[in-house]
Coordinates of C-alpha atoms in Angstrom, one line a residue:
Chain A
G50 CA 95.4 59.7 234.1
D51 CA 97.0 59.8 230.7
S52 CA 95.6 62.4 228.2
V53 CA 96.4 64.4 225.1
T54 CA 95.5 68.0 224.4
Q55 CA 95.7 69.4 221.0
M56 CA 95.0 72.9 219.6
E57 CA 91.4 73.6 218.7
G58 CA 90.5 74.3 215.1
P59 CA 89.5 74.9 212.6
V60 CA 92.7 76.0 211.0
T61 CA 92.6 77.6 207.5
L62 CA 95.8 78.2 205.6
S63 CA 96.7 79.3 202.1
E64 CA 98.6 76.8 199.9
E65 CA 102.3 76.7 200.6
A66 CA 101.9 78.2 204.1
F67 CA 103.7 76.7 207.1
L68 CA 101.6 74.5 209.4
T69 CA 101.9 73.9 213.1
I70 CA 99.3 71.9 215.1
N71 CA 100.2 71.9 218.8
C72 CA 99.9 68.7 220.9
T73 CA 100.8 68.3 224.5
Y74 CA 100.4 65.2 226.7
T75 CA 100.1 64.0 230.2
A76 CA 101.4 60.5 230.9
T77 CA 103.0 58.3 233.5
G78 CA 106.1 56.6 232.3
Y79 CA 107.3 56.8 228.7
P80 CA 104.5 56.8 226.2
S81 CA 104.7 56.5 222.4
L82 CA 103.2 59.3 220.5
F83 CA 101.3 59.3 217.2
W84 CA 99.7 61.6 214.6
Y85 CA 96.7 60.3 212.6
V86 CA 95.0 62.0 209.7
Q87 CA 91.4 61.6 208.6
Y88 CA 90.4 62.6 205.2
P89 CA 86.7 63.4 204.6
G90 CA 84.5 60.4 204.8
E91 CA 87.3 58.0 205.7
G92 CA 88.8 56.3 208.7
L93 CA 91.9 57.5 210.4
Q94 CA 95.4 56.7 208.9
L95 CA 98.6 56.7 210.8
L96 CA 100.7 59.7 209.6
L97 CA 103.8 59.3 211.8
K98 CA 104.9 58.2 215.2
A99 CA 107.8 58.5 217.8
T100 CA 108.5 56.0 220.5
K101 CA 111.0 57.7 222.7
A102 CA 112.2 61.1 223.7
D103 CA 113.9 63.2 221.0
D104 CA 112.7 60.9 218.3
K105 CA 111.4 62.7 215.2
G106 CA 108.7 61.0 213.2
S107 CA 108.2 62.1 209.6
N108 CA 106.0 61.2 206.6
K109 CA 104.7 63.0 203.5
G110 CA 106.5 66.2 204.5
F111 CA 105.1 66.2 208.0
E112 CA 107.3 66.1 211.0
A113 CA 106.9 65.9 214.8
T114 CA 109.5 65.7 217.5
Y115 CA 108.9 63.9 220.9
R116 CA 109.9 66.5 223.5
K117 CA 109.8 65.1 226.9
E118 CA 110.9 68.3 228.6
T119 CA 107.9 70.2 227.3
T120 CA 105.6 67.1 227.0
S121 CA 104.9 68.0 223.5
F122 CA 104.6 66.5 220.0
H123 CA 103.7 69.3 217.7
L124 CA 103.0 68.5 214.0
E125 CA 104.7 70.7 211.4
K126 CA 104.8 70.9 207.6
G127 CA 106.8 73.5 205.7
S128 CA 104.5 74.0 202.8
V129 CA 100.9 72.7 202.9
Q130 CA 98.9 71.7 199.9
V131 CA 95.2 71.6 199.2
S132 CA 95.3 67.8 199.5
D133 CA 96.4 68.1 203.1
S134 CA 92.9 69.3 204.1
A135 CA 91.8 66.8 206.7
V136 CA 91.4 66.3 210.4
Y137 CA 94.5 65.6 212.4
F138 CA 94.5 63.6 215.7
C139 CA 97.3 63.4 218.2
A140 CA 97.4 60.3 220.3
L141 CA 99.5 58.5 222.9
S142 CA 100.0 54.9 223.8
G143 CA 100.6 54.1 227.4
P144 CA 103.5 52.0 228.6
S145 CA 101.5 48.9 229.3
N146 CA 101.9 45.9 227.0
T147 CA 98.3 44.8 227.4
G148 CA 94.9 46.2 227.2
N149 CA 93.8 49.5 225.8
Q150 CA 95.9 52.4 226.9
F151 CA 95.5 54.6 223.8
Y152 CA 94.3 58.1 224.1
F153 CA 93.3 60.5 221.3
G154 CA 93.1 64.2 221.2
T155 CA 89.9 65.8 219.9
G156 CA 91.2 66.5 216.5
T157 CA 92.1 69.6 214.6
S158 CA 90.5 70.4 211.3
L159 CA 92.7 71.8 208.6
T160 CA 91.5 73.5 205.4
V161 CA 94.0 74.6 202.8
I162 CA 92.8 77.1 200.2
P163 CA 94.4 77.6 196.8
Chain B
D259 CA 98.4 45.6 201.8
V260 CA 97.3 44.9 205.4
K261 CA 93.9 46.2 206.2
V262 CA 90.9 46.5 208.4
T263 CA 87.7 46.0 206.5
Q264 CA 84.2 47.2 207.6
S265 CA 81.4 45.5 205.9
S266 CA 79.4 48.6 205.0
R267 CA 80.3 52.2 204.3
Y268 CA 76.7 53.5 204.6
L269 CA 73.8 51.9 206.4
V270 CA 70.2 53.1 207.1
K271 CA 68.2 51.3 209.7
R272 CA 64.9 51.8 211.4
T273 CA 64.4 52.5 215.1
G274 CA 64.1 49.3 217.1
E275 CA 66.0 47.1 214.6
K276 CA 68.8 44.9 215.6
V277 CA 71.9 46.1 213.7
F278 CA 75.2 44.2 213.1
L279 CA 78.4 46.0 212.1
E280 CA 81.1 43.7 211.0
C281 CA 84.9 44.2 211.0
V282 CA 87.6 41.9 209.8
Q283 CA 91.4 42.4 210.0
D284 CA 94.0 40.4 208.2
M285 CA 97.0 41.4 210.3
D286 CA 96.7 38.8 213.1
H287 CA 96.3 41.5 215.7
E288 CA 95.2 40.5 219.2
N289 CA 93.4 43.7 220.0
M290 CA 90.3 45.1 218.2
F291 CA 88.2 48.2 219.0
W292 CA 85.0 49.9 218.1
Y293 CA 84.7 53.7 218.3
R294 CA 82.0 56.1 217.4
Q295 CA 82.8 59.5 216.1
D296 CA 80.5 62.5 216.4
P297 CA 81.1 66.1 215.6
G298 CA 82.5 68.0 218.5
L299 CA 82.9 64.8 220.6
G300 CA 85.9 63.2 219.0
L301 CA 86.4 59.5 219.2
R302 CA 84.7 57.6 221.9
L303 CA 85.5 54.0 222.7
I304 CA 82.5 51.7 222.8
Y305 CA 84.1 48.3 223.4
F306 CA 87.4 46.5 222.8
S307 CA 88.7 43.0 222.8
Y308 CA 92.1 41.7 223.5
D309 CA 91.6 38.1 222.6
V310 CA 89.0 35.7 221.1
K311 CA 85.8 35.7 223.2
M312 CA 87.2 38.4 225.5
K313 CA 85.7 41.9 225.7
E314 CA 86.0 45.0 227.7
K315 CA 83.6 48.0 228.0
G316 CA 84.9 51.3 226.8
D317 CA 83.5 54.7 227.7
I318 CA 80.1 54.4 226.1
P319 CA 78.9 50.7 226.0
E320 CA 75.3 51.3 226.8
G321 CA 73.0 50.1 224.0
Y322 CA 75.8 48.1 222.4
S323 CA 77.2 44.6 222.6
V324 CA 80.1 42.9 220.8
S325 CA 81.1 39.5 219.6
R326 CA 84.5 38.1 218.9
E327 CA 84.3 34.4 217.9
K328 CA 87.4 34.5 215.7
K329 CA 90.6 36.4 216.0
E330 CA 90.1 38.3 212.8
R331 CA 86.5 39.3 213.3
F332 CA 84.9 41.8 215.7
S333 CA 81.2 42.5 215.5
L334 CA 79.4 45.5 217.0
I335 CA 75.7 44.9 217.8
L336 CA 73.1 47.5 218.4
E337 CA 70.4 45.6 220.2
S338 CA 67.6 48.0 219.5
A339 CA 68.7 50.9 217.3
S340 CA 67.8 54.4 218.3
T341 CA 68.1 57.7 216.6
N342 CA 70.8 58.8 219.0
Q343 CA 73.0 56.0 217.7
T344 CA 73.2 57.7 214.3
S345 CA 76.9 58.2 213.9
M346 CA 80.2 57.2 212.2
Y347 CA 81.5 53.9 213.6
L348 CA 85.1 53.1 213.3
C349 CA 86.7 49.7 213.8
A350 CA 90.4 49.4 214.6
S351 CA 93.0 46.8 215.5
R352 CA 96.5 46.8 216.9
L353 CA 99.2 44.5 218.2
S354 CA 99.9 44.6 221.9
G355 CA 102.7 46.7 223.1
P356 CA 103.3 50.4 223.8
R357 CA 104.9 51.2 220.4
E358 CA 102.1 49.8 218.4
G359 CA 99.6 52.1 216.7
Y360 CA 96.1 51.5 215.5
T361 CA 95.0 50.4 212.0
F362 CA 91.6 51.7 211.2
G363 CA 88.9 50.7 208.9
S364 CA 87.2 53.1 206.5
G365 CA 84.2 53.6 208.8
T366 CA 80.5 52.9 208.6
R367 CA 78.1 55.8 208.6
L368 CA 75.0 54.6 210.3
T369 CA 71.7 56.5 210.1
V370 CA 68.8 55.4 212.3
V371 CA 65.4 56.7 211.2

């Protein structure tokens, strides 16, 4: 079945470092791909998405490109800030128009130190 | 600003109590979901609903029930709370369609003592 695998954390970076969080997926058809962010004590917020191959989603300095050939959707940011400390979830939405075909990765915790 | 609102941020209940967690969305979304989130276990789907009065079991429905009498409201019910139901509960909604993401509420941290 459909699934998402993301790199295990926790990840600790110094401020202004480059961030990559890997995400790969398994899916039938052509899923849409998402990154969500969860700040401490909060619910998840949509960070960015891409709905077809080669699309690049971007928001708040974060980017991810939908790579069908490698079934990947890696999250990147060129220069992280302390405020980016959070848990990041990769997710995919299956091709059906009905029901629940939404699959989350297990989350990657990021801590940015000054 | 569109949103999903969960009625309580923090809740403490006693073992055996019947507990209601309420969720309201103002986006006219057809689909609504209840997840629980526990350290090391990620997000686990409890129940979802794709229409008024319709419900489907998720991965871990045991010990829970749901109610959806109106499109905007989706309630999670713990019939007899137990300590292993201590968790963060997240409500979400989305439109139907493969390109649609979720909108989450802020979560309810439930402690059963």
